[in-house]
mmCIF file of C-alpha atoms in Angstrom:
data_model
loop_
_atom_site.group_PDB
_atom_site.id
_atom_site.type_symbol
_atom_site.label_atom_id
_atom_site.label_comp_id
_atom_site.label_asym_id
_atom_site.label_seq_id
_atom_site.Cartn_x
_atom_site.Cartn_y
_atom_site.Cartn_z
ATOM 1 C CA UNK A 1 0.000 0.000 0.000
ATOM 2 C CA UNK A 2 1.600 3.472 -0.779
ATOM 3 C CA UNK A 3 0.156 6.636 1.134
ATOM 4 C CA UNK A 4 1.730 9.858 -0.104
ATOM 5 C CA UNK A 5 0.414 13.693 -0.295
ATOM 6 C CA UNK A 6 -2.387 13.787 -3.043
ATOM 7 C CA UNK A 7 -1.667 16.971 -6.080
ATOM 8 C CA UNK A 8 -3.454 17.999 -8.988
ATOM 9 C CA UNK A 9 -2.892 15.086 -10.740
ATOM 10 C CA UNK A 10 -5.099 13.505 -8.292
ATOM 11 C CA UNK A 11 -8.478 15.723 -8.942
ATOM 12 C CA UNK A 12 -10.248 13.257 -11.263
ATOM 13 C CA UNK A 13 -9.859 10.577 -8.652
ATOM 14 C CA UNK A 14 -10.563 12.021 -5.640
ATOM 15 C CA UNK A 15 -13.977 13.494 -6.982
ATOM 16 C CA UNK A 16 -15.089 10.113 -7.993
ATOM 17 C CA UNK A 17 -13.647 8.201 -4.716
ATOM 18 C CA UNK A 18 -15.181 11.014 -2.980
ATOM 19 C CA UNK A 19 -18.596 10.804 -4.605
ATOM 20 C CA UNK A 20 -18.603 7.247 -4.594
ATOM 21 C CA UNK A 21 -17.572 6.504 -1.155
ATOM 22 C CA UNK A 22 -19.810 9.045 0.231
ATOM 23 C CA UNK A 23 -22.610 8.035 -1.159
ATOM 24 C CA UNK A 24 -22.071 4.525 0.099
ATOM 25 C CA UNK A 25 -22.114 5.278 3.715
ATOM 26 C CA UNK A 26 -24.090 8.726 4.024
ATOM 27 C CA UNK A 27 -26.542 8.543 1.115
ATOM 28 C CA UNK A 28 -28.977 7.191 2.492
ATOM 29 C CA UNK A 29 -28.904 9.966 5.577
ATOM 30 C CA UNK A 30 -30.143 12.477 3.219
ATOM 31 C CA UNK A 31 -33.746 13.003 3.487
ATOM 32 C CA UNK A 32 -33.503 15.481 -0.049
ATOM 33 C CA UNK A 33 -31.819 14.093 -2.983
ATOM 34 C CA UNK A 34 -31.270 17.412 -3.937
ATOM 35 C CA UNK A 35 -29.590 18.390 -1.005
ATOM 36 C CA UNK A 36 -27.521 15.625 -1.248
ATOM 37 C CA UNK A 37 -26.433 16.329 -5.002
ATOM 38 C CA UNK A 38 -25.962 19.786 -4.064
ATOM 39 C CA UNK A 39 -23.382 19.083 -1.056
ATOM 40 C CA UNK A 40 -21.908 16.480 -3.328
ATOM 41 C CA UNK A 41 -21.449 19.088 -5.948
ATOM 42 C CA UNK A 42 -19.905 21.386 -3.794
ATOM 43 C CA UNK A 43 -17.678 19.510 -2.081
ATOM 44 C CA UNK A 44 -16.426 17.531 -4.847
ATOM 45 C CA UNK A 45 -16.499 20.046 -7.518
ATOM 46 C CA UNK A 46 -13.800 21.371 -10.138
ATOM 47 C CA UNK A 47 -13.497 24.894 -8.136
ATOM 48 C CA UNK A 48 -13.319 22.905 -4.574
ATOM 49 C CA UNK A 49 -11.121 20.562 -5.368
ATOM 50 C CA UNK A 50 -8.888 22.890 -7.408
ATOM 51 C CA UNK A 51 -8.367 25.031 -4.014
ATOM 52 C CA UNK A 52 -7.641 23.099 -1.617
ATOM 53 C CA UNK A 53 -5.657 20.782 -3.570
ATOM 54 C CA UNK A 54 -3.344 23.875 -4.388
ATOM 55 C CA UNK A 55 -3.705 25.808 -0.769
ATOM 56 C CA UNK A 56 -1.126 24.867 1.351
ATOM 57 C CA UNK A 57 -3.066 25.248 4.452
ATOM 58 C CA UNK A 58 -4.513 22.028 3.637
ATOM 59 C CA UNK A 59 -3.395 18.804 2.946
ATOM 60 C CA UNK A 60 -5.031 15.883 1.017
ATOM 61 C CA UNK A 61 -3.206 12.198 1.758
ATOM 62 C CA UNK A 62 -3.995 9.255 -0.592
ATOM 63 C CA UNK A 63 -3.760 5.651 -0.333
ATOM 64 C CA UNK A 64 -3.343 3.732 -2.941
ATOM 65 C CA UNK A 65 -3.135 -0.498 -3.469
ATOM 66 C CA UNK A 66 -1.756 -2.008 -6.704
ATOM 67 C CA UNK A 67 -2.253 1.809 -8.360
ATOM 68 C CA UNK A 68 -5.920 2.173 -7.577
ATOM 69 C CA UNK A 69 -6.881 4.373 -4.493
ATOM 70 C CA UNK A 70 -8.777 3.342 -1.963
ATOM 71 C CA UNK A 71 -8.931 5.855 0.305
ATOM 72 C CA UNK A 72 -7.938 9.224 1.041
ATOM 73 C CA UNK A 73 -7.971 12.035 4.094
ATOM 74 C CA UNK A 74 -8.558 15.981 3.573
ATOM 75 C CA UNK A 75 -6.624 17.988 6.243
ATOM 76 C CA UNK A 76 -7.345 22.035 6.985
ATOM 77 C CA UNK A 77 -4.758 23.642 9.066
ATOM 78 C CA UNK A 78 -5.608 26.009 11.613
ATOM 79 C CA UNK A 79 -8.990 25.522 12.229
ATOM 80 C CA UNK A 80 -10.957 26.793 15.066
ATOM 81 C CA UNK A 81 -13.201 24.158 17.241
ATOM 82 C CA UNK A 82 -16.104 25.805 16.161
ATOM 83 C CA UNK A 83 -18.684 25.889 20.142
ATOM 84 C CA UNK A 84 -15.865 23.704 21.271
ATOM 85 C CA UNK A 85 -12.310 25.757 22.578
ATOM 86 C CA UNK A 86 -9.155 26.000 20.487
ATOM 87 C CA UNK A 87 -8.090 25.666 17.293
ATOM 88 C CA UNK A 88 -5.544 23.106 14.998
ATOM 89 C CA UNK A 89 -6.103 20.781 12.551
ATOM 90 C CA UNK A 90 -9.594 19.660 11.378
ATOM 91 C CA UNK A 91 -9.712 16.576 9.634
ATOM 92 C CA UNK A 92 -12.350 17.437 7.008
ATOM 93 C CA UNK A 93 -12.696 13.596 5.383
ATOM 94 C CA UNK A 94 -11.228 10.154 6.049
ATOM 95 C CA UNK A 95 -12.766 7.847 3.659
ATOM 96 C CA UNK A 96 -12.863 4.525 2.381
ATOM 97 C CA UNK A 97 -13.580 2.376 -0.604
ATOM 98 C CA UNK A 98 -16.058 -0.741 1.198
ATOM 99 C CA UNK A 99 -13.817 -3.346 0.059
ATOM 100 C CA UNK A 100 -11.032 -1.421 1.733
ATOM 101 C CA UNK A 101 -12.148 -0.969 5.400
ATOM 102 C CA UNK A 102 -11.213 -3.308 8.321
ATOM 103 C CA UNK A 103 -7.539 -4.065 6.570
ATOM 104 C CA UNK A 104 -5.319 -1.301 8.559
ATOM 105 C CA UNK A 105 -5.197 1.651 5.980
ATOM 106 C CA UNK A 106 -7.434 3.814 8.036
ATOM 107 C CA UNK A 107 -4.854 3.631 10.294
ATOM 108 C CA UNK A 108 -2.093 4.276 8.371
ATOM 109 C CA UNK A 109 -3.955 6.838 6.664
ATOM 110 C CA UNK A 110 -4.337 8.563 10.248
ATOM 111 C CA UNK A 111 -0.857 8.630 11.430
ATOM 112 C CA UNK A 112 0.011 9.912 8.131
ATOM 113 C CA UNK A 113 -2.759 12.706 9.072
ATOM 114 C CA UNK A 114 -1.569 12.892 12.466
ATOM 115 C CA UNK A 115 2.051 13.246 11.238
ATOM 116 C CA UNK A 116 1.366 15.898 8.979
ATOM 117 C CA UNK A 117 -0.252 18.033 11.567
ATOM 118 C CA UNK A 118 2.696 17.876 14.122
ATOM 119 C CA UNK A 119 4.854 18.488 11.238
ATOM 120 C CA UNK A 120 3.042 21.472 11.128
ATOM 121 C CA UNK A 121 2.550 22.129 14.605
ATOM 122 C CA UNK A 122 -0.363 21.872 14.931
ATOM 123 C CA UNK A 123 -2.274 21.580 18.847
ATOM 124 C CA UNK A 124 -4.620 19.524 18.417
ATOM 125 C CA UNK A 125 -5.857 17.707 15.375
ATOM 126 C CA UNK A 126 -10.035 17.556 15.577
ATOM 127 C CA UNK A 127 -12.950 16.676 13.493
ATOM 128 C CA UNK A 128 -16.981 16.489 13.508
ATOM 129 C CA UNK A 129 -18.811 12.728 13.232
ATOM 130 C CA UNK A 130 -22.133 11.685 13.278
ATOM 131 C CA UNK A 131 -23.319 10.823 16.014
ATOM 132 C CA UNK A 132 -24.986 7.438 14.712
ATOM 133 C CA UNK A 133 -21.630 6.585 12.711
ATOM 134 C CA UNK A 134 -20.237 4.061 15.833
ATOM 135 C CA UNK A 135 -17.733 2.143 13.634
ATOM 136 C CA UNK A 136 -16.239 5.742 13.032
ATOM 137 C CA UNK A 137 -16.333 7.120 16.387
ATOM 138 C CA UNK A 138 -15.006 3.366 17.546
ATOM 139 C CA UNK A 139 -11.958 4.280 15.203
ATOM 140 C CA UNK A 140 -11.086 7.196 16.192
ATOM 141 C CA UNK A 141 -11.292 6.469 19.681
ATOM 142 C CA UNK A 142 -8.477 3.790 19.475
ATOM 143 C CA UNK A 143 -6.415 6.431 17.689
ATOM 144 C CA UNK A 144 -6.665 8.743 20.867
ATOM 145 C CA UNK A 145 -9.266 10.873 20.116
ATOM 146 C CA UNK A 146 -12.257 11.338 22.140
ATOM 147 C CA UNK A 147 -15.780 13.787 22.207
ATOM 148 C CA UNK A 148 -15.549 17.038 23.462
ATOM 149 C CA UNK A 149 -18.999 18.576 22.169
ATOM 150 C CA UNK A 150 -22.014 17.675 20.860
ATOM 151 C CA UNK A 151 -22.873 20.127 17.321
ATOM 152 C CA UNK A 152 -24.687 19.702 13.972
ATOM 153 C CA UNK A 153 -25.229 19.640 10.442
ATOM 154 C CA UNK A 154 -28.068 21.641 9.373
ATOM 155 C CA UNK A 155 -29.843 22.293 6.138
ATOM 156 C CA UNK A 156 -32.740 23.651 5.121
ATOM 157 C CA UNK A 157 -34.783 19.981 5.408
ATOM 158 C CA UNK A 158 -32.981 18.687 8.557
ATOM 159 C CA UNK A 159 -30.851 18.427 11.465
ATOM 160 C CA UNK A 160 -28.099 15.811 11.856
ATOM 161 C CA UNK A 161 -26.522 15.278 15.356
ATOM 162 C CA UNK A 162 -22.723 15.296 14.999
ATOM 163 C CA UNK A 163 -19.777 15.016 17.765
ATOM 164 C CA UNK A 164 -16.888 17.044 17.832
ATOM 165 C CA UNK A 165 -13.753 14.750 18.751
ATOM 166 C CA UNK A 166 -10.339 15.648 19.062
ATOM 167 C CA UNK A 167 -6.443 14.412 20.352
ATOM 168 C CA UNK A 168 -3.822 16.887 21.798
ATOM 169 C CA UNK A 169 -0.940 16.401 20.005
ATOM 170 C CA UNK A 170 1.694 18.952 20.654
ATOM 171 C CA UNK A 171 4.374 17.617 22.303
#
């Protein structure tokens, strides 16, 4: 498995990984298909993508197997908790093709994050999870993080309960 620091040349396959994976395990969540397109859009789109694949206050970490990715992590530097106190590194997305998960490269994937946020010294490194997502919040707990605050995801059709977890990493 090779994990390295996603560029440019990566933009065509993170949007699909990213649509494809998300839609897998959120989909379904979304109570307005057009909502759900719209985020998708957004999030995944040309001008997105574009940015914060070129900003350096983020960083986007791949992981490949036999050439094809399965995975990847989105990384925004200097980030502020939000309700919850302080600010450091949010990580934005940690996803996962299905045939991927359960064989270590979250993991992996996550100290790479984790490394890149000491590297740039960073507090704390923290992100937002819904609430009903247990497997998730089950893997981030056993890579030291743990809830600080309860929050949410709002949109015009409906509330989704999220927890804000984090891990103090400055040495």
């Amino acid at each position: 498995m090779e994990i390295r620091q996603a560029v440019i040349e990566d933009l065509i396959t993170l949007q699909q990984l990213g649509r494809e994976t998300y839609r897998h395990y959120f989909g379904d969540l979304w109570h307005n298909s057009d909502e759900l397109e719209a985020f998708l859009a957004h999030d995944f789109g040309d001008e997105e993508m574009q940015s914060s694949l070129q900003d350096a206050s983020y960083r986007w970490i791949i992981a490949l197997e036999q050439g094809n990715a399965i995975g990847f992590a989105k990384l925004h530097f200097d980030q502020p908790l939000g309700i919850a106190k302080g600010q450091g590194a949010k990580l934005c997305k940690l996803y996962f093709t299905p045939q991927s998960r359960a064989r270590g490269a979250g993991s992996r994937v996550f100290a790479a994050v984790e490394a890149a946020a000491r590297e740039r010294q960073q507090p704390v490194l923290w992100l937002d999870v819904l609430q009903s997502n247990l497997p998730a919040i089950g893997f981030y707990q056993r890579q030291g993080m743990h809830q600080v605050i309860e929050s949410a995801y709002v949109t015009e059709t409906q509330t989704t309960k999220l927890w804000i977890m984090k891990k103090d990493i400055d040495d």
